[in-house]
Amino acid sequence: MKKRTFLKTSGIVIAGSTFRSMIPRFQSDVGKNWAGNLIYSARKLHQPKSVEEVQEIVSKATNIRTLGTRHSFSAIADCTSEMISSRGLDHIYEIDRQRRRVTVGAGIRYGELSQYLQRYDFALHNLASLPHISVAGAVATATHGSGDQNGNLASIVKGLEFVKADGSIAKLYPGNEDFPGAVVGLGALGVVTRMVLEIQPTFDVRQDILLDLPIESAKENFHDIFASGYSVSFFTDWSGPSINQVWIKRRSEGAADLEELFGARPATRKMHPIASVSAENCTEQMGQNGPWHERLPHFKLDFTPSNGDELQSEFFVPRENAPEALMALQAMGDKLTPLLYISEVRSIAGDDFWMSTAYGGDRIAFHFTWKPNLEGVLAILPELEATLSEFGVRPHWGKIFNMKADKIASAYPKIDDFKSLVVKYDPEGKFRNDFLTQKVFGG
Ligand SMILES: Cc1cc2nc3c(=O)[nH]c(=O)nc-3n(C[C@H](O)[C@H](O)[C@H](O)COP(=O)(O)OP(=O)(O)OC[C@H]3O[C@@H](n4cnc5c(N)ncnc54)[C@H](O)[C@@H]3O)c2cc1C
């Protein structure tokens, strides 16, 4: 029989699905996160439908955290007191055609927002691998897609409204000195209720998959390959001499068929990132043109994204260090492959948001979709993070990582300003949780 393992941090239970049968012992009114690896430890979940309701709930609470669509694997959203869901705040307020802006409620999911924008011939610049996540939840953790020229999903935020600890409303826009600290806010400043996002005219995309990119070629031609599409991803399990798949999403206009790409050959059938899994839940491929929102995510809105029964981690390094980091991970293949479903490598343009994983310069993200073996993942993380640390690593806020506050602080030059900002908007620590205390404040 397998040894039973829990990771418990003040009421937070993180478990691999191997241990799932044990989970219901822990009582919570809030339930689990999407992956089921974490049972929220709050005793109450509020589900407001209006900004006024949010204000009332927040003003009465002593300790509260906001919950989006529950897609984070880390305990970033959790707290032991109360939670407030943003899902009821899913209104789309207005499109400003002249200024190319859309104003949305915090809880709207990218899938629904995208369909709405497409009806009005508008688009977002990019999407994550899945359209199921809420806008505010994604922005709060610097969630990203791929593309050398594409900033993460926070990068198009042009206005932010949130309910502060005392229940009053703050509105911040670019030009306000607090704005760059507040956008990727880790849920620490208040409950975001509304956001203004930059939009652009709609565009079509084609998606092509290439197979078996020799690893040496991936290293030598790394930057050219990532520059060859609007959004490019590597998928690999680090087991062989090649990157398993290269996904290239290009704006349709002028994009020709790809015969070959630095040694990789075009797929002859639709692929799932894990080649043995049916590609039914994946967005259209094989060079078929279609609207941006049906190609930029890897997974369709109506289907389960990714694999489902999994854990995830992701680490960001400066773009210039990525080819060497790629080879360092390839050298760890023997240890990584048995724990993995698949890894993904993506590119993100730099931004100015203090706690963004792309703050201060372009980044390459190395993502790991782990099998649900929490013990194994926790055991490999220190070595994985140590391997990447020489390249200047930052972890994804919403995924599983081991890095401690001192290491994180050294990767974020503006972290002290962020802490001051949190104290300014939340002097009593109403929105503080264990995750922030341990990973950001270093307590
Ligand atoms: C299958 C899968 C695929 C994924 N793919 C990607 C990917 O392609 N790229 C990537 O970068 N990440 C990816 N992720 C991670 C995911 O995008 C992030 O964890 C994201 O934060 C999830 O958004 P959410 O709405 O579920 O937020 P939650 O997990 O519910 O919350 C995340 C954080 O946001 C805060 N928050 C949420 N709403 C508000 C609000 N209204 N006001 C203030 N704070 C708020 C919470 O307090 C918490 O701190 C993936 C996750 C899964 C499960």
Short mmCIF file of C-alpha atoms and ligand atoms in Angstrom, two decimals:
data_model
loop_
_atom_site.label_atom_id
_atom_site.label_comp_id
_atom_site.label_asym_id
_atom_site.label_seq_id
_atom_site.Cartn_x
_atom_site.Cartn_y
_atom_site.Cartn_z
CA MET A 1 0.00 0.00 0.00
CA LYS A 2 1.22 3.47 -0.86
CA LYS A 3 2.45 5.66 1.99
CA ARG A 4 -0.06 8.41 2.67
CA THR A 5 1.30 11.91 2.54
CA PHE A 6 -0.24 15.29 3.15
CA LEU A 7 1.31 18.66 3.00
CA LYS A 8 -0.44 20.82 5.50
CA THR A 9 0.15 24.51 6.05
CA SER A 10 -2.27 25.97 8.60
CA GLY A 11 -5.31 24.20 7.42
CA ILE A 12 -4.30 23.90 3.79
CA VAL A 13 -4.14 20.37 2.56
CA ILE A 14 -2.28 19.76 -0.64
CA ALA A 15 -2.52 16.22 -1.89
CA GLY A 16 -1.73 14.21 -4.97
CA SER A 17 -4.60 12.21 -6.38
CA THR A 18 -2.88 9.05 -5.24
CA PHE A 19 -4.00 10.24 -1.82
CA ARG A 20 -7.35 11.57 -2.94
CA SER A 21 -9.37 8.98 -1.05
CA MET A 22 -8.20 10.63 2.16
CA ILE A 23 -9.22 14.15 1.25
CA PRO A 24 -12.82 14.24 2.50
CA ARG A 25 -11.60 13.88 6.09
CA PHE A 26 -10.89 17.60 5.99
CA GLN A 27 -14.03 19.68 6.29
CA SER A 28 -14.38 22.79 4.16
CA ASP A 29 -17.45 24.62 2.94
CA VAL A 30 -15.55 25.99 0.00
CA GLY A 31 -14.44 22.77 -1.67
CA LYS A 32 -11.43 22.07 -3.84
CA ASN A 33 -9.40 23.78 -6.50
CA TRP A 34 -9.78 22.71 -10.15
CA ALA A 35 -7.14 20.01 -9.96
CA GLY A 36 -8.40 18.68 -6.63
CA ASN A 37 -4.93 18.85 -5.08
CA LEU A 38 -5.98 21.51 -2.61
CA ILE A 39 -9.00 21.74 -0.34
CA TYR A 40 -9.65 25.35 0.55
CA SER A 41 -9.56 25.81 4.27
CA ALA A 42 -11.90 28.78 4.55
CA ARG A 43 -15.07 28.20 6.52
CA LYS A 44 -17.30 30.32 4.34
CA LEU A 45 -17.61 31.26 0.66
CA HIS A 46 -19.48 34.45 -0.25
CA GLN A 47 -20.92 34.66 -3.74
CA PRO A 48 -21.83 38.31 -4.39
CA LYS A 49 -23.51 39.46 -7.57
CA SER A 50 -22.75 43.16 -7.30
CA VAL A 51 -19.94 45.51 -6.35
CA GLU A 52 -22.09 46.87 -3.52
CA GLU A 53 -22.43 43.36 -2.06
CA VAL A 54 -18.66 42.93 -2.26
CA GLN A 55 -18.20 46.20 -0.36
CA GLU A 56 -20.55 45.08 2.39
CA ILE A 57 -18.94 41.64 2.75
CA VAL A 58 -15.42 43.03 2.81
CA SER A 59 -16.18 45.76 5.30
CA LYS A 60 -17.58 43.19 7.75
CA ALA A 61 -14.82 40.58 7.32
CA THR A 62 -11.68 40.32 9.41
CA ASN A 63 -9.77 38.04 7.04
CA ILE A 64 -10.87 37.25 3.50
CA ARG A 65 -9.42 36.12 0.14
CA THR A 66 -10.86 36.32 -3.34
CA LEU A 67 -11.45 33.21 -5.40
CA GLY A 68 -11.60 33.18 -9.20
CA THR A 69 -12.23 29.98 -11.16
CA ARG A 70 -10.03 27.87 -8.80
CA HIS A 71 -7.38 27.00 -11.40
CA SER A 72 -4.33 27.74 -9.26
CA PHE A 73 -2.38 24.77 -7.98
CA SER A 74 -0.66 26.74 -5.23
CA ALA A 75 -2.45 27.91 -2.09
CA ILE A 76 -2.34 31.54 -3.26
CA ALA A 77 -6.11 31.97 -3.12
CA ASP A 78 -6.72 30.22 0.15
CA CYS A 79 -7.28 31.46 3.66
CA THR A 80 -8.60 30.00 6.88
CA SER A 81 -11.44 32.48 7.42
CA GLU A 82 -13.64 33.59 4.55
CA MET A 83 -13.46 33.62 0.79
CA ILE A 84 -15.33 35.69 -1.72
CA SER A 85 -15.95 34.41 -5.21
CA SER A 86 -15.70 36.82 -8.12
CA ARG A 87 -17.72 34.52 -10.40
CA GLY A 88 -20.92 36.56 -9.99
CA LEU A 89 -19.12 39.67 -11.23
CA ASP A 90 -19.06 38.56 -14.84
CA HIS A 91 -20.71 41.51 -16.52
CA ILE A 92 -19.28 43.07 -19.67
CA TYR A 93 -19.88 46.78 -19.23
CA GLU A 94 -18.82 48.45 -22.45
CA ILE A 95 -16.63 48.41 -25.51
CA ASP A 96 -15.02 51.72 -26.34
CA ARG A 97 -14.38 51.35 -30.07
CA GLN A 98 -12.45 54.60 -30.38
CA ARG A 99 -9.98 53.94 -27.58
CA ARG A 100 -10.04 50.17 -28.10
CA ARG A 101 -10.96 49.28 -24.59
CA VAL A 102 -13.39 46.83 -22.99
CA THR A 103 -14.58 47.16 -19.39
CA VAL A 104 -15.36 43.84 -17.71
CA GLY A 105 -16.37 42.41 -14.38
CA ALA A 106 -13.52 40.61 -12.60
CA GLY A 107 -15.13 37.18 -12.72
CA ILE A 108 -15.70 36.84 -16.43
CA ARG A 109 -13.84 33.96 -18.05
CA TYR A 110 -11.66 34.55 -21.09
CA GLY A 111 -13.75 32.08 -23.09
CA GLU A 112 -16.93 34.13 -22.72
CA LEU A 113 -15.17 37.47 -23.10
CA SER A 114 -13.48 36.25 -26.28
CA GLN A 115 -16.75 35.16 -27.87
CA TYR A 116 -18.29 38.51 -27.01
CA LEU A 117 -15.38 40.49 -28.45
CA GLN A 118 -15.37 38.40 -31.62
CA ARG A 119 -19.05 39.26 -32.20
CA TYR A 120 -17.99 42.91 -32.28
CA ASP A 121 -14.90 42.21 -34.47
CA PHE A 122 -12.45 42.73 -31.65
CA ALA A 123 -9.77 40.53 -30.08
CA LEU A 124 -7.46 40.25 -27.10
CA HIS A 125 -3.75 40.16 -27.86
CA ASN A 126 -3.28 36.69 -26.41
CA LEU A 127 -4.75 33.91 -24.30
CA ALA A 128 -3.44 31.27 -21.92
CA SER A 129 -3.53 27.57 -22.81
CA LEU A 130 -7.09 27.41 -21.52
CA PRO A 131 -10.04 29.84 -21.83
CA HIS A 132 -11.69 28.62 -18.62
CA ILE A 133 -9.95 31.00 -16.18
CA SER A 134 -11.29 34.29 -14.81
CA VAL A 135 -9.77 37.54 -15.99
CA ALA A 136 -8.99 38.84 -12.49
CA GLY A 137 -7.58 35.51 -11.30
CA ALA A 138 -5.31 35.30 -14.34
CA VAL A 139 -4.13 38.89 -14.06
CA ALA A 140 -3.46 38.55 -10.32
CA THR A 141 -0.94 35.75 -10.97
CA ALA A 142 0.59 37.07 -14.23
CA THR A 143 -0.90 34.22 -16.24
CA HIS A 144 0.46 34.15 -19.78
CA GLY A 145 0.31 32.58 -23.20
CA SER A 146 3.25 32.65 -25.59
CA GLY A 147 4.79 34.96 -28.17
CA ASP A 148 8.00 36.98 -28.25
CA GLN A 149 5.99 40.16 -28.74
CA ASN A 150 3.14 39.23 -26.42
CA GLY A 151 3.12 40.37 -22.83
CA ASN A 152 1.23 38.25 -20.31
CA LEU A 153 -2.51 38.68 -19.77
CA ALA A 154 -1.90 41.45 -17.21
CA SER A 155 -0.03 43.50 -19.79
CA ILE A 156 -3.24 44.78 -21.44
CA VAL A 157 -4.83 45.98 -18.21
CA LYS A 158 -5.54 49.71 -18.57
CA GLY A 159 -7.69 50.24 -15.51
CA LEU A 160 -8.38 48.51 -12.23
CA GLU A 161 -11.21 48.92 -9.75
CA PHE A 162 -11.01 47.13 -6.41
CA VAL A 163 -12.69 47.07 -3.04
CA LYS A 164 -10.22 47.97 -0.33
CA ALA A 165 -10.09 46.52 3.18
CA ASP A 166 -12.40 49.21 4.58
CA GLY A 167 -15.01 48.49 1.91
CA SER A 168 -14.36 51.62 -0.12
CA ILE A 169 -13.45 51.56 -3.80
CA ALA A 170 -10.08 52.33 -5.38
CA LYS A 171 -9.65 53.04 -9.09
CA LEU A 172 -6.21 52.99 -10.64
CA TYR A 173 -5.09 53.74 -14.19
CA PRO A 174 -1.73 53.85 -16.02
CA GLY A 175 0.01 57.01 -14.86
CA ASN A 176 -1.06 56.49 -11.26
CA GLU A 177 2.03 55.66 -9.20
CA ASP A 178 0.36 52.63 -7.57
CA PHE A 179 -0.83 51.11 -10.83
CA PRO A 180 2.29 49.06 -11.72
CA GLY A 181 2.29 47.51 -8.26
CA ALA A 182 -1.42 46.81 -8.12
CA VAL A 183 -2.14 45.00 -11.39
CA VAL A 184 -0.35 41.71 -10.66
CA GLY A 185 -1.61 42.04 -7.12
CA LEU A 186 -1.63 38.39 -5.93
CA GLY A 187 -5.02 39.13 -4.40
CA ALA A 188 -3.27 41.14 -1.70
CA LEU A 189 -4.66 44.64 -2.18
CA GLY A 190 -8.38 43.96 -2.25
CA VAL A 191 -11.16 42.40 -4.27
CA VAL A 192 -10.85 43.43 -7.90
CA THR A 193 -14.32 44.14 -9.21
CA ARG A 194 -13.80 45.69 -12.65
CA MET A 195 -11.02 45.92 -15.20
CA VAL A 196 -10.41 47.88 -18.37
CA LEU A 197 -8.56 45.87 -21.01
CA GLU A 198 -6.93 46.93 -24.24
CA ILE A 199 -8.45 45.27 -27.31
CA GLN A 200 -7.56 45.17 -30.98
CA PRO A 201 -9.30 44.40 -34.27
CA THR A 202 -10.09 40.71 -34.65
CA PHE A 203 -7.64 38.51 -36.51
CA ASP A 204 -7.41 34.97 -37.82
CA VAL A 205 -4.81 32.46 -36.74
CA ARG A 206 -3.57 29.15 -38.12
CA GLN A 207 -2.02 26.54 -35.91
CA ASP A 208 0.63 24.10 -37.15
CA ILE A 209 2.31 21.36 -35.15
CA LEU A 210 5.80 20.12 -35.98
CA LEU A 211 7.33 16.99 -34.53
CA ASP A 212 10.75 15.90 -33.29
CA LEU A 213 12.85 19.04 -33.22
CA PRO A 214 16.42 17.85 -32.53
CA ILE A 215 17.49 19.19 -29.13
CA GLU A 216 20.77 20.65 -30.45
CA SER A 217 18.81 22.49 -33.13
CA ALA A 218 16.37 23.72 -30.48
CA LYS A 219 19.30 25.17 -28.56
CA GLU A 220 21.14 26.66 -31.56
CA ASN A 221 18.04 28.13 -33.19
CA PHE A 222 16.04 28.82 -30.05
CA HIS A 223 15.39 32.50 -30.67
CA ASP A 224 14.67 32.06 -34.39
CA ILE A 225 12.17 29.32 -33.68
CA PHE A 226 10.33 31.38 -31.08
CA ALA A 227 10.36 34.33 -33.48
CA SER A 228 8.81 32.23 -36.25
CA GLY A 229 5.23 32.56 -35.05
CA TYR A 230 2.84 34.87 -33.24
CA SER A 231 2.78 32.32 -30.41
CA VAL A 232 5.18 29.38 -30.21
CA SER A 233 5.35 26.52 -27.69
CA PHE A 234 7.64 23.55 -27.29
CA PHE A 235 6.14 20.43 -25.75
CA THR A 236 8.58 17.83 -24.50
CA ASP A 237 9.02 15.14 -21.85
CA TRP A 238 12.84 15.49 -21.88
CA SER A 239 13.20 11.76 -22.62
CA GLY A 240 14.71 11.67 -26.08
CA PRO A 241 17.11 13.55 -28.32
CA SER A 242 14.29 15.80 -29.60
CA ILE A 243 11.65 18.28 -28.47
CA ASN A 244 8.49 16.21 -29.02
CA GLN A 245 6.28 18.91 -30.54
CA VAL A 246 6.53 22.55 -31.64
CA TRP A 247 3.17 24.38 -31.76
CA ILE A 248 3.24 27.45 -33.99
CA LYS A 249 0.30 29.83 -34.03
CA ARG A 250 0.61 32.43 -36.80
CA ARG A 251 -1.64 35.23 -37.92
CA SER A 252 -3.26 33.73 -41.01
CA GLU A 253 -2.51 36.58 -43.38
CA GLY A 254 0.53 35.65 -45.43
CA ALA A 255 1.33 32.51 -43.40
CA ALA A 256 2.37 29.69 -45.72
CA ASP A 257 2.49 25.93 -45.10
CA LEU A 258 5.53 24.83 -43.14
CA GLU A 259 7.47 22.05 -44.88
CA GLU A 260 10.08 21.80 -42.16
CA LEU A 261 11.40 23.85 -39.23
CA PHE A 262 15.04 23.58 -38.18
CA GLY A 263 14.84 19.80 -38.44
CA ALA A 264 11.26 19.32 -37.19
CA ARG A 265 8.66 17.84 -39.56
CA PRO A 266 4.95 18.73 -39.83
CA ALA A 267 2.49 16.50 -37.98
CA THR A 268 0.19 14.52 -40.21
CA ARG A 269 -2.67 14.42 -37.73
CA LYS A 270 -4.16 16.62 -35.03
CA MET A 271 -2.11 16.32 -31.84
CA HIS A 272 -2.63 16.62 -28.09
CA PRO A 273 0.51 17.90 -26.29
CA ILE A 274 0.68 14.39 -24.78
CA ALA A 275 0.84 12.44 -28.04
CA SER A 276 -0.95 9.39 -26.66
CA VAL A 277 -4.03 11.42 -25.57
CA SER A 278 -6.91 12.10 -27.98
CA ALA A 279 -6.72 15.59 -29.52
CA GLU A 280 -10.49 16.04 -29.28
CA ASN A 281 -10.27 18.72 -26.58
CA CYS A 282 -7.56 20.66 -28.46
CA THR A 283 -8.14 23.69 -30.66
CA GLU A 284 -8.02 23.24 -34.45
CA GLN A 285 -4.65 22.58 -36.08
CA MET A 286 -3.26 21.37 -39.43
CA GLY A 287 -2.95 24.95 -40.70
CA GLN A 288 -6.71 25.51 -40.71
CA ASN A 289 -7.46 29.23 -40.42
CA GLY A 290 -9.87 30.39 -37.76
CA PRO A 291 -10.60 33.22 -35.34
CA TRP A 292 -7.92 34.13 -32.76
CA HIS A 293 -9.89 32.84 -29.75
CA GLU A 294 -10.32 29.40 -31.30
CA ARG A 295 -6.59 28.96 -31.95
CA LEU A 296 -4.59 30.89 -29.32
CA PRO A 297 -5.61 28.61 -26.41
CA HIS A 298 -4.51 25.00 -26.78
CA PHE A 299 -7.78 23.71 -25.32
CA LYS A 300 -11.43 24.27 -26.23
CA LEU A 301 -13.76 25.99 -23.78
CA ASP A 302 -16.33 23.18 -23.78
CA PHE A 303 -13.84 20.47 -22.89
CA THR A 304 -11.57 19.67 -19.94
CA PRO A 305 -8.28 21.48 -20.53
CA SER A 306 -4.89 19.79 -20.25
CA ASN A 307 -4.99 16.28 -18.78
CA GLY A 308 -7.16 16.94 -15.72
CA ASP A 309 -5.63 14.69 -13.09
CA GLU A 310 -2.35 16.56 -12.68
CA LEU A 311 -0.16 19.01 -10.82
CA GLN A 312 1.63 21.95 -12.42
CA SER A 313 4.78 24.02 -11.84
CA GLU A 314 6.36 26.69 -14.02
CA PHE A 315 9.59 28.68 -13.90
CA PHE A 316 10.64 31.79 -15.79
CA VAL A 317 14.16 32.77 -16.86
CA PRO A 318 15.40 35.79 -18.84
CA ARG A 319 15.01 35.05 -22.54
CA GLU A 320 18.74 35.28 -23.25
CA ASN A 321 19.44 32.49 -20.73
CA ALA A 322 16.81 30.14 -22.09
CA PRO A 323 18.87 28.01 -24.53
CA GLU A 324 21.29 27.10 -21.73
CA ALA A 325 18.44 26.51 -19.30
CA LEU A 326 16.81 24.22 -21.89
CA MET A 327 19.94 22.09 -22.03
CA ALA A 328 20.23 22.00 -18.24
CA LEU A 329 16.70 20.61 -18.05
CA GLN A 330 17.39 18.15 -20.84
CA ALA A 331 20.32 16.89 -18.74
CA MET A 332 17.86 16.29 -15.86
CA GLY A 333 15.65 14.19 -18.16
CA ASP A 334 16.19 10.92 -16.28
CA LYS A 335 14.72 12.47 -13.16
CA LEU A 336 12.03 14.61 -14.78
CA THR A 337 10.51 12.25 -17.33
CA PRO A 338 9.09 9.65 -14.91
CA LEU A 339 7.23 12.38 -12.99
CA LEU A 340 5.87 14.17 -16.01
CA TYR A 341 2.95 14.10 -18.37
CA ILE A 342 4.57 16.85 -20.41
CA SER A 343 6.58 20.08 -20.25
CA GLU A 344 5.88 23.24 -22.21
CA VAL A 345 8.28 26.06 -23.09
CA ARG A 346 6.82 29.50 -23.91
CA SER A 347 7.96 33.06 -24.53
CA ILE A 348 6.64 36.21 -22.83
CA ALA A 349 7.45 39.87 -23.53
CA GLY A 350 8.66 41.86 -20.53
CA ASP A 351 6.49 44.32 -18.61
CA ASP A 352 6.63 46.86 -15.77
CA PHE A 353 4.32 45.25 -13.21
CA TRP A 354 6.28 44.82 -10.01
CA MET A 355 5.23 41.26 -9.15
CA SER A 356 4.88 40.04 -12.72
CA THR A 357 7.02 37.06 -13.63
CA ALA A 358 8.06 39.08 -16.69
CA TYR A 359 8.90 42.26 -14.76
CA GLY A 360 11.85 44.09 -16.24
CA GLY A 361 12.48 42.03 -19.37
CA ASP A 362 11.47 39.23 -21.72
CA ARG A 363 11.14 35.79 -20.23
CA ILE A 364 11.01 32.15 -21.30
CA ALA A 365 8.74 29.95 -19.21
CA PHE A 366 9.51 26.29 -18.52
CA HIS A 367 6.29 24.58 -17.51
CA PHE A 368 5.78 21.11 -16.01
CA THR A 369 2.50 19.20 -16.09
CA TRP A 370 3.23 16.58 -13.46
CA LYS A 371 1.53 13.28 -12.85
CA PRO A 372 -0.48 13.51 -9.60
CA ASN A 373 2.40 12.30 -7.45
CA LEU A 374 2.84 15.09 -4.93
CA GLU A 375 5.63 13.36 -3.02
CA GLY A 376 7.67 12.96 -6.20
CA VAL A 377 7.03 16.54 -7.29
CA LEU A 378 7.97 17.98 -3.91
CA ALA A 379 11.11 15.88 -3.93
CA ILE A 380 12.30 17.07 -7.35
CA LEU A 381 11.42 20.78 -6.96
CA PRO A 382 14.47 21.83 -4.91
CA GLU A 383 16.84 20.33 -7.48
CA LEU A 384 14.86 21.72 -10.38
CA GLU A 385 14.81 25.19 -8.85
CA ALA A 386 18.52 24.98 -7.99
CA THR A 387 19.28 24.01 -11.58
CA LEU A 388 17.35 26.99 -12.90
CA SER A 389 18.54 29.42 -10.24
CA GLU A 390 21.80 30.12 -12.04
CA PHE A 391 19.71 31.42 -14.94
CA GLY A 392 17.72 33.87 -12.77
CA VAL A 393 14.53 32.00 -11.96
CA ARG A 394 11.07 33.14 -10.88
CA PRO A 395 8.20 30.73 -10.10
CA HIS A 396 4.62 30.97 -11.40
CA TRP A 397 2.52 32.31 -8.52
CA GLY A 398 -0.39 29.99 -9.28
CA LYS A 399 1.57 26.75 -9.58
CA ILE A 400 3.49 24.54 -7.17
CA PHE A 401 6.96 25.67 -6.16
CA ASN A 402 9.34 25.34 -3.28
CA MET A 403 11.28 28.63 -3.43
CA LYS A 404 11.35 30.52 -0.14
CA ALA A 405 10.74 34.22 0.45
CA ASP A 406 14.42 35.21 0.42
CA LYS A 407 14.99 33.65 -3.02
CA ILE A 408 11.79 35.15 -4.33
CA ALA A 409 12.72 38.56 -2.95
CA SER A 410 16.06 38.46 -4.74
CA ALA A 411 14.23 37.85 -8.04
CA TYR A 412 11.83 40.80 -7.63
CA PRO A 413 13.60 44.18 -7.39
CA LYS A 414 10.37 45.98 -6.48
CA ILE A 415 9.16 43.57 -3.82
CA ASP A 416 9.69 46.03 -0.96
CA ASP A 417 7.62 48.62 -2.81
CA PHE A 418 4.94 45.97 -3.30
CA LYS A 419 4.89 45.16 0.40
CA SER A 420 4.51 48.87 1.22
CA LEU A 421 1.69 49.10 -1.29
CA VAL A 422 -0.10 46.15 0.30
CA VAL A 423 0.19 47.79 3.71
CA LYS A 424 -1.08 51.08 2.28
CA TYR A 425 -4.28 49.49 0.94
CA ASP A 426 -4.66 46.78 3.57
CA PRO A 427 -3.07 48.06 6.80
CA GLU A 428 -4.64 45.39 9.02
CA GLY A 429 -3.78 42.44 6.77
CA LYS A 430 -7.41 41.62 5.95
CA PHE A 431 -6.39 40.04 2.62
CA ARG A 432 -3.27 38.34 3.98
CA ASN A 433 -2.99 34.53 3.91
CA ASP A 434 -0.30 31.96 4.68
CA PHE A 435 0.91 31.98 1.09
CA LEU A 436 1.60 35.73 1.12
CA THR A 437 3.09 35.57 4.59
CA GLN A 438 5.44 32.76 3.68
CA LYS A 439 6.35 33.56 0.07
CA VAL A 440 6.18 37.35 -0.12
CA PHE A 441 6.43 38.82 3.37
CA GLY A 442 8.84 36.14 4.55
CA GLY A 443 7.18 35.55 7.90
C1 LIG B 1 -5.36 23.29 -16.81
C2 LIG B 1 -4.66 24.56 -16.46
C3 LIG B 1 -3.97 25.25 -17.44
C4 LIG B 1 -3.29 26.43 -17.12
N1 LIG B 1 -2.66 27.10 -18.12
C5 LIG B 1 -1.97 28.23 -17.83
C6 LIG B 1 -1.32 28.95 -18.84
O1 LIG B 1 -1.42 28.63 -20.02
N2 LIG B 1 -0.58 30.02 -18.49
C7 LIG B 1 -0.45 30.41 -17.19
O2 LIG B 1 0.28 31.37 -16.93
N3 LIG B 1 -1.13 29.79 -16.20
C8 LIG B 1 -1.89 28.71 -16.50
N4 LIG B 1 -2.59 28.08 -15.51
C9 LIG B 1 -2.60 28.67 -14.16
C10 LIG B 1 -3.77 29.64 -14.01
O3 LIG B 1 -3.93 30.44 -15.12
C11 LIG B 1 -3.56 30.58 -12.83
O4 LIG B 1 -3.40 29.81 -11.69
C12 LIG B 1 -4.69 31.60 -12.66
O5 LIG B 1 -4.41 32.41 -11.55
C13 LIG B 1 -6.04 30.94 -12.49
O6 LIG B 1 -7.06 31.90 -12.47
P1 LIG B 1 -8.32 31.67 -11.53
O7 LIG B 1 -9.40 32.60 -11.94
O8 LIG B 1 -8.65 30.24 -11.46
O9 LIG B 1 -7.74 32.18 -10.16
P2 LIG B 1 -7.75 31.48 -8.72
O10 LIG B 1 -6.88 30.29 -8.77
O11 LIG B 1 -9.13 31.30 -8.24
O12 LIG B 1 -7.01 32.62 -7.87
C14 LIG B 1 -5.68 32.97 -8.18
C15 LIG B 1 -5.28 34.26 -7.47
O13 LIG B 1 -6.03 35.35 -8.00
C16 LIG B 1 -6.66 36.07 -6.94
N5 LIG B 1 -7.91 36.61 -7.44
C17 LIG B 1 -8.85 35.97 -8.17
N6 LIG B 1 -9.87 36.80 -8.43
C18 LIG B 1 -9.55 37.98 -7.84
C19 LIG B 1 -10.21 39.24 -7.72
N7 LIG B 1 -11.39 39.46 -8.28
N8 LIG B 1 -9.60 40.20 -7.01
C20 LIG B 1 -8.40 40.01 -6.43
N9 LIG B 1 -7.74 38.85 -6.51
C21 LIG B 1 -8.31 37.85 -7.20
C22 LIG B 1 -6.85 35.04 -5.85
O14 LIG B 1 -7.00 35.64 -4.57
C23 LIG B 1 -5.57 34.25 -5.98
O15 LIG B 1 -4.56 34.93 -5.28
C24 LIG B 1 -3.30 26.92 -15.78
C25 LIG B 1 -4.02 26.23 -14.80
C26 LIG B 1 -4.71 25.08 -15.14
C27 LIG B 1 -5.50 24.38 -14.09
#
